[in-house]
Short mmCIF file of C-alpha atoms in Angstrom, two decimals:
data_model
loop_
_atom_site.label_atom_id
_atom_site.label_comp_id
_atom_site.label_asym_id
_atom_site.label_seq_id
_atom_site.Cartn_x
_atom_site.Cartn_y
_atom_site.Cartn_z
CA MET A 1 130.74 167.62 140.38
CA ARG A 2 127.21 167.28 140.51
CA ALA A 3 128.43 165.73 136.87
CA VAL A 4 130.53 162.82 138.59
CA MET A 5 127.99 162.53 141.44
CA ILE A 6 125.43 161.34 139.15
CA SER A 7 128.14 159.42 137.18
CA CYS A 8 129.00 157.41 139.88
CA LEU A 9 125.25 156.91 141.64
CA LEU A 10 123.58 155.30 138.01
CA PRO A 11 125.06 152.48 138.22
CA LEU A 12 124.63 152.29 141.56
CA MET A 13 121.48 152.27 141.42
CA VAL A 14 121.33 149.97 138.14
CA CYS A 15 123.54 147.25 140.34
CA CYS A 16 120.58 147.58 143.29
CA CYS A 17 117.48 146.91 140.57
CA ASN A 18 119.60 143.59 139.22
CA SER A 19 121.38 142.04 142.01
CA ASN A 20 119.39 141.97 144.82
CA THR A 21 119.15 138.70 146.11
CA ASN A 22 115.35 138.13 146.76
CA SER A 23 114.90 139.46 143.16
CA GLY A 24 114.31 136.46 141.73
CA CYS A 25 111.38 134.47 140.82
CA SER A 26 110.82 130.53 140.76
CA GLY A 27 110.06 130.61 137.28
CA MET A 28 109.31 133.04 134.30
CA PRO A 29 107.03 136.16 135.39
CA LEU A 30 104.70 137.05 133.44
CA ILE A 31 103.33 140.88 133.90
CA PHE A 32 100.74 142.69 132.35
CA ASN A 33 101.10 146.13 132.24
CA PHE A 34 98.46 149.31 131.01
CA GLY A 35 99.37 153.15 131.29
CA ASP A 36 100.63 156.22 129.57
CA SER A 37 103.93 157.12 128.67
CA ASN A 38 105.39 156.74 132.03
CA SER A 39 105.72 152.90 131.11
CA ASP A 40 104.91 152.69 127.36
CA THR A 41 107.77 150.89 125.68
CA GLY A 42 106.54 151.81 122.20
CA GLY A 43 103.06 151.03 122.36
CA PHE A 44 102.27 154.12 120.91
CA SER A 45 105.34 154.13 117.97
CA ALA A 46 104.01 150.96 117.03
CA GLY A 47 100.23 151.94 116.56
CA THR A 48 100.92 154.65 114.79
CA GLY A 49 103.79 154.70 113.17
CA LEU A 50 104.38 158.16 114.59
CA GLU A 51 108.33 157.88 116.59
CA ALA A 52 110.34 160.62 118.44
CA ASP A 53 113.20 160.53 116.40
CA TYR A 54 117.12 161.09 118.57
CA PRO A 55 118.21 162.22 121.35
CA TYR A 56 115.15 159.44 122.61
CA GLY A 57 116.98 156.51 123.57
CA ARG A 58 120.26 157.95 123.59
CA ALA A 59 121.49 157.38 127.41
CA PHE A 60 120.62 153.39 126.89
CA PHE A 61 119.19 152.03 123.15
CA HIS A 62 121.98 154.91 121.06
CA THR A 63 118.25 154.93 118.88
CA PRO A 64 114.91 156.12 119.35
CA THR A 65 112.52 152.59 121.11
CA GLY A 66 109.10 154.26 121.27
CA ARG A 67 110.02 155.41 125.48
CA ALA A 68 109.38 158.53 126.19
CA SER A 69 113.08 159.24 127.26
CA ASP A 70 116.13 158.62 126.75
CA GLY A 71 116.54 155.22 127.57
CA ARG A 72 115.53 153.38 130.19
CA LEU A 73 111.57 154.06 132.16
CA VAL A 74 111.02 152.55 135.54
CA ILE A 75 108.71 149.12 134.18
CA ASP A 76 112.40 148.74 132.58
CA PHE A 77 114.36 148.60 136.10
CA LEU A 78 111.28 146.60 137.31
CA CYS A 79 112.16 143.71 134.50
CA GLU A 80 116.07 143.94 134.60
CA HIS A 81 115.59 143.18 139.04
CA LEU A 82 113.63 140.06 137.91
CA ASP A 83 116.57 139.47 135.64
CA THR A 84 113.59 139.46 132.37
CA LYS A 85 113.47 140.76 128.65
CA TYR A 86 111.16 144.14 128.49
CA LEU A 87 108.23 144.58 127.56
CA SER A 88 107.27 144.19 124.38
CA PRO A 89 104.07 146.83 123.07
CA TYR A 90 100.63 144.42 122.62
CA LEU A 91 100.51 146.66 119.59
CA ASP A 92 103.96 145.69 117.83
CA SER A 93 103.79 143.46 114.93
CA LEU A 94 107.56 143.04 114.41
CA GLU A 95 108.84 139.82 116.17
CA PRO A 96 106.92 141.09 119.71
CA ASP A 97 108.39 138.61 122.43
CA PHE A 98 104.75 137.79 124.40
CA THR A 99 107.06 134.81 126.64
CA ASN A 100 107.04 137.26 129.56
CA GLY A 101 104.13 139.58 129.26
CA VAL A 102 102.50 142.13 128.07
CA ASN A 103 102.68 146.08 127.70
CA PHE A 104 99.47 147.62 126.95
CA ALA A 105 100.80 151.05 128.29
CA ILE A 106 100.10 153.77 125.28
CA CYS A 107 101.62 157.55 125.32
CA GLY A 108 99.39 160.16 125.92
CA ALA A 109 96.51 157.42 127.47
CA CYS A 110 93.91 159.10 129.32
CA THR A 111 91.12 157.25 132.31
CA LEU A 112 88.68 159.15 130.47
CA PRO A 113 86.84 159.28 127.46
CA LYS A 114 85.87 155.46 127.76
CA TYR A 115 86.00 154.46 124.15
CA ILE A 116 89.16 156.39 122.58
CA PRO A 117 91.49 154.39 121.55
CA PHE A 118 94.12 153.81 123.43
CA ASN A 119 92.83 154.87 126.61
CA LEU A 120 92.22 151.90 129.92
CA ASN A 121 88.93 150.93 129.06
CA ILE A 122 90.30 150.18 125.62
CA GLN A 123 94.25 148.45 126.54
CA ILE A 124 91.66 146.53 128.83
CA LEU A 125 89.44 145.03 125.74
CA GLN A 126 92.95 144.43 124.90
CA PHE A 127 93.83 142.16 127.17
CA LYS A 128 91.14 139.72 127.72
CA ARG A 129 91.10 139.74 123.71
CA PHE A 130 94.99 138.64 124.23
CA TYR A 131 92.88 136.13 127.35
CA LYS A 132 90.44 134.27 125.14
CA ARG A 133 93.15 133.80 122.58
CA TYR A 134 95.84 132.45 125.26
CA SER A 135 94.50 130.82 128.07
CA ASN A 136 93.92 127.78 126.67
CA GLY A 137 97.58 127.04 126.02
CA VAL A 138 97.62 128.14 122.23
CA ARG A 139 101.53 127.97 120.90
CA ASN A 140 102.11 126.99 124.50
CA LEU A 141 102.25 130.65 125.65
CA PHE A 142 99.90 130.75 128.90
CA ALA A 143 97.63 128.11 130.78
CA LYS A 144 94.84 130.19 132.74
CA GLU A 145 97.31 129.36 135.63
CA ASP A 146 99.68 131.04 134.82
CA PHE A 147 97.52 134.55 134.17
CA LYS A 148 96.09 133.94 137.75
CA ASN A 149 99.44 133.82 139.24
CA ALA A 150 100.84 137.08 136.84
CA LEU A 151 101.14 140.82 137.73
CA TYR A 152 98.95 143.42 136.65
CA ALA A 153 101.00 147.00 136.95
CA LEU A 154 98.77 149.79 136.25
CA ASP A 155 100.01 153.19 136.21
CA ILE A 156 97.46 156.14 134.83
CA GLY A 157 96.01 158.68 135.60
CA GLN A 158 98.87 161.58 135.11
CA ASN A 159 97.07 162.67 131.16
CA ASP A 160 93.33 162.72 133.00
CA LEU A 161 94.70 165.63 135.79
CA SER A 162 96.66 167.74 133.05
CA GLY A 163 93.81 168.10 130.29
CA SER A 164 91.72 168.81 133.05
CA PHE A 165 93.63 171.29 134.15
CA GLY A 166 93.67 173.26 131.52
CA ALA A 167 89.99 173.49 130.72
CA MET A 168 88.60 173.49 134.90
CA SER A 169 88.69 175.61 137.75
CA TYR A 170 90.58 173.18 140.13
CA ASP A 171 87.21 173.29 141.61
CA GLN A 172 85.80 171.49 138.86
CA VAL A 173 89.20 169.22 138.68
CA ILE A 174 88.41 167.92 141.96
CA GLU A 175 84.96 166.75 141.29
CA ARG A 176 86.18 164.72 138.22
CA ILE A 177 89.10 163.15 140.05
CA PRO A 178 86.17 160.26 141.08
CA SER A 179 85.08 159.13 137.92
CA PHE A 180 88.78 158.81 136.97
CA ILE A 181 89.40 156.28 139.81
CA SER A 182 85.99 154.57 138.50
CA GLU A 183 87.54 154.11 135.53
CA ILE A 184 90.44 152.07 137.40
CA LYS A 185 88.25 150.54 139.40
CA ASP A 186 85.88 149.08 136.83
CA ALA A 187 89.04 148.05 134.61
CA MET A 188 91.25 146.18 138.03
CA TRP A 189 87.56 143.80 138.46
CA ALA A 190 87.68 143.33 134.47
CA ILE A 191 90.72 142.17 135.09
CA TYR A 192 89.90 139.94 138.35
CA GLU A 193 87.32 138.48 136.23
CA VAL A 194 88.86 136.55 134.39
CA GLY A 195 91.01 135.16 137.28
CA GLY A 196 93.46 137.68 137.61
CA ARG A 197 94.77 138.15 141.63
CA ASN A 198 98.32 140.42 141.76
CA PHE A 199 97.98 144.37 141.73
CA TRP A 200 100.84 146.26 140.92
CA VAL A 201 98.91 149.64 141.16
CA HIS A 202 100.89 153.31 140.99
CA ASN A 203 100.04 156.54 142.47
CA THR A 204 100.37 159.39 140.07
CA GLY A 205 103.70 162.10 140.19
CA PRO A 206 104.08 165.86 141.42
CA LEU A 207 102.53 167.38 138.03
CA GLY A 208 102.30 170.90 139.45
CA CYS A 209 106.83 170.06 138.63
CA LEU A 210 106.98 169.32 135.18
CA PRO A 211 108.43 171.87 133.12
CA ARG A 212 105.40 171.84 130.92
CA GLU A 213 102.96 172.80 133.03
CA LEU A 214 104.95 175.19 134.59
CA ALA A 215 106.06 176.82 131.35
CA ILE A 216 102.16 176.81 130.32
CA ARG A 217 100.95 177.96 133.07
CA SER A 218 103.13 180.00 135.00
CA LYS A 219 102.81 183.59 133.02
CA LYS A 220 99.08 183.74 134.73
CA LEU A 221 99.97 183.12 138.24
CA SER A 222 101.40 185.26 141.06
CA GLY A 223 103.84 183.90 143.42
CA ILE A 224 101.44 182.00 146.15
CA ASP A 225 100.64 179.71 143.78
CA PHE A 226 104.28 178.13 143.75
CA ASP A 227 105.35 176.05 146.44
CA GLU A 228 108.95 176.28 148.08
CA TYR A 229 111.00 174.00 145.16
CA GLY A 230 108.30 176.10 142.43
CA CYS A 231 105.87 173.88 141.81
CA ILE A 232 102.94 174.93 141.33
CA LYS A 233 100.73 174.13 144.47
CA SER A 234 97.46 173.51 142.89
CA MET A 235 98.08 170.67 140.09
CA ASN A 236 100.45 168.67 142.77
CA GLU A 237 97.31 169.41 145.44
CA GLY A 238 95.29 167.91 142.63
CA ALA A 239 97.51 164.96 141.97
CA LYS A 240 97.80 163.87 146.18
CA ASN A 241 93.38 163.84 146.08
CA PHE A 242 93.61 161.64 142.82
CA ASN A 243 96.22 159.35 145.45
CA THR A 244 94.46 159.45 148.52
CA LYS A 245 91.44 158.66 146.24
CA LEU A 246 93.32 155.67 144.21
CA LYS A 247 94.49 154.75 147.81
CA HIS A 248 91.04 154.30 149.15
CA LEU A 249 90.35 152.81 146.43
CA CYS A 250 92.92 149.69 146.82
CA GLU A 251 91.91 149.38 150.33
CA GLU A 252 88.26 148.81 149.30
CA LEU A 253 89.40 146.15 146.98
CA ARG A 254 90.99 144.18 148.72
CA SER A 255 87.97 143.61 151.45
CA GLN A 256 86.23 142.77 148.04
CA MET A 257 88.81 140.83 145.79
CA ASP A 258 88.90 136.96 147.75
CA ASN A 259 92.58 135.90 147.34
CA SER A 260 94.20 139.09 145.59
CA THR A 261 97.25 141.22 146.95
CA ILE A 262 96.90 145.03 146.03
CA VAL A 263 100.49 146.76 146.22
CA TYR A 264 100.07 150.59 146.01
CA VAL A 265 103.14 152.36 145.12
CA ASP A 266 102.96 155.88 146.28
CA THR A 267 105.70 156.93 143.15
CA TYR A 268 104.33 160.43 144.04
CA SER A 269 106.47 160.72 147.31
CA ILE A 270 109.72 159.48 145.83
CA LYS A 271 109.93 161.44 142.66
CA TYR A 272 108.88 164.90 144.93
CA ASP A 273 111.52 163.84 147.22
CA VAL A 274 114.12 163.63 144.38
CA ILE A 275 112.94 167.23 143.21
CA ALA A 276 113.17 168.92 146.48
CA ASN A 277 116.56 167.39 147.15
CA SER A 278 117.65 167.34 143.68
CA THR A 279 121.34 168.47 145.15
CA SER A 280 121.61 165.67 146.63
CA TYR A 281 120.89 162.92 144.34
CA GLY A 282 123.44 164.92 142.20
CA PHE A 283 121.11 167.15 139.61
CA ARG A 284 121.14 170.06 138.16
CA ASN A 285 117.64 172.47 137.21
CA PRO A 286 115.21 169.94 138.32
CA LEU A 287 112.37 172.18 136.87
CA MET A 288 114.01 172.13 133.71
CA ALA A 289 113.84 169.97 130.42
CA CYS A 290 117.30 168.61 129.26
CA CYS A 291 115.76 168.24 125.82
CA GLY A 292 113.40 171.19 125.30
CA TYR A 293 113.22 174.91 123.56
CA GLY A 294 113.77 178.32 124.70
CA GLY A 295 116.60 177.93 127.62
CA GLY A 296 115.71 178.61 130.85
CA PRO A 297 113.61 178.29 133.61
CA TYR A 298 112.69 175.55 131.99
CA ASN A 299 113.73 174.93 128.93
CA PHE A 300 110.36 174.23 127.41
CA ASP A 301 107.94 176.83 125.07
CA SER A 302 104.12 177.56 125.64
CA ASP A 303 103.40 176.61 122.55
CA ASP A 304 103.15 172.32 122.33
CA ASP A 305 104.34 172.19 118.81
CA ILE A 306 107.58 173.08 119.59
CA SER A 307 109.43 170.64 121.93
CA CYS A 308 111.68 168.00 121.99
CA LEU A 309 109.08 165.36 121.21
CA THR A 310 108.32 167.16 117.92
CA GLY A 311 111.79 167.61 117.58
CA GLY A 312 110.85 171.37 117.12
CA TYR A 313 114.13 171.96 119.94
CA ASP A 314 116.69 174.12 120.26
CA THR A 315 119.01 173.01 123.55
CA VAL A 316 119.85 169.66 124.25
CA CYS A 317 121.97 168.77 127.79
CA GLU A 318 125.03 166.94 127.51
CA GLN A 319 124.62 163.19 128.28
CA GLU A 320 126.88 163.45 131.14
CA THR A 321 124.71 165.98 132.95
CA PRO A 322 122.17 165.10 135.34
CA TYR A 323 118.87 166.05 134.87
CA ILE A 324 115.28 164.99 136.18
CA SER A 325 112.96 165.64 133.31
CA TRP A 326 114.05 164.86 129.41
CA ASP A 327 111.59 166.70 127.78
CA GLY A 328 109.35 168.61 130.08
CA THR A 329 106.44 166.09 130.76
CA HIS A 330 108.59 162.92 130.96
CA TYR A 331 111.39 161.67 133.07
CA THR A 332 115.26 160.95 132.06
CA GLN A 333 116.58 157.42 132.59
CA ALA A 334 119.47 158.80 135.38
CA ALA A 335 115.97 160.16 137.39
CA ASN A 336 114.11 156.41 136.38
CA ALA A 337 116.87 154.63 138.02
CA ILE A 338 116.55 156.51 140.94
CA PHE A 339 112.77 156.06 141.42
CA ALA A 340 113.39 152.38 140.70
CA SER A 341 115.41 151.89 143.10
CA LYS A 342 113.16 153.22 145.79
CA ILE A 343 110.05 151.24 144.43
CA LEU A 344 112.07 148.22 145.26
CA SER A 345 112.69 149.33 148.52
CA THR A 346 109.65 148.65 149.38
CA HIS A 347 109.49 151.81 151.96
CA TYR A 348 106.89 153.59 149.70
CA SER A 349 104.16 150.53 149.17
CA SER A 350 101.58 149.46 151.07
CA PRO A 351 101.63 146.38 151.95
CA PRO A 352 105.94 146.61 151.46
CA LEU A 353 105.70 143.50 149.22
CA HIS A 354 109.28 142.90 147.69
CA PHE A 355 108.28 143.47 143.69
CA ASN A 356 108.93 139.84 143.33
CA PHE A 357 106.11 138.53 145.33
CA PHE A 358 104.47 137.54 143.10
CA CYS A 359 106.90 134.69 141.27
CA ASN A 360 108.33 133.98 144.22
CA ASN A 361 107.05 130.58 145.65
CA ALA A 362 108.59 131.52 149.40
CA SER A 363 106.45 135.61 148.74
CA MET A 364 103.84 133.00 146.93
CA LEU A 365 103.93 130.84 150.26
CA ALA A 366 103.89 133.64 152.48
CA ASN A 367 100.96 135.54 150.83
CA SER A 368 98.77 132.44 150.19
CA ASN A 369 98.97 132.29 154.25
CA THR A 370 97.22 136.18 154.69
CA PRO A 371 94.41 137.54 154.55
CA SER A 372 93.52 139.73 151.70
CA MET A 373 92.13 142.02 153.66
CA SER A 374 95.40 142.02 156.58
CA LEU A 375 97.05 143.33 153.31
CA ARG A 376 96.68 147.10 153.59
#
């Protein structure tokens, strides 16, 4: 019955992403995206030559595309909402199409260390190089005004937290979080200094609910370390601490970056709600990977070398079976569709602007009459 429910629900979610009458842009939308595997549309594969095999991509593309999912990511659904093409990775040398923007996000990216490829600072350096080449209308692609009117999306921090929790105590992780936020601040200022004015910032999700984290750490934990849904409380508290500081950063920068619009999106609440109320959304086994090794409870082996991503899986759910987690770390297309629909609702955004605010003439006019300090 739940499988039938999700098979009916997913088309509705995709429809919501595509057909909103407020979704259109006055011209070609231009998006520059920075982040990790949550929004990498093939950059890691293009940069390293390494690519996960099928069943990655099975739900939509029917072949691996470099996305860490069985299908589309949230960024793909957001692009569909604007009736624009999916973003090409910056590192893609095989006929990339940058007419609607560039995706600098890379699987595994962190904010720190600063100069390790392809962490956030390197992505910003790549963007600066792209800007220098194209900001004067090279190949008649972009003008400086286009960069000013573009949207700059950021979704990063999950790998910083996961890596820190793997090597440090909870208190030590909390002490490191300001350094992660500082890197995001530097990145946003670097974009602003070359003319970027529109920012779309996702916070990080409930790390303690990911099957990978649960499989690796659960044997060392006791019952009191888990919340009522089976997630690791300390990891989720760390994620919420990161998110609080990220929200404060966005509030701070609104008062400092003249004529800017900075939208902070609470994806943590969106994802946790879907996990906590999984049956209401038609999902089963919310803490179990669809593609993995070992079966229940998490279908993820504590040895990272044996996983869906490395081709070492022994269990893959049926394609019509509704799961939230794809491979233990990343989400399924079905889950991403619901996440995107909730993001587009504006209920989780501060300020509650529609995703097309940067490319719709009416929205742009309204925003130009609103002081940036008031957009909180």
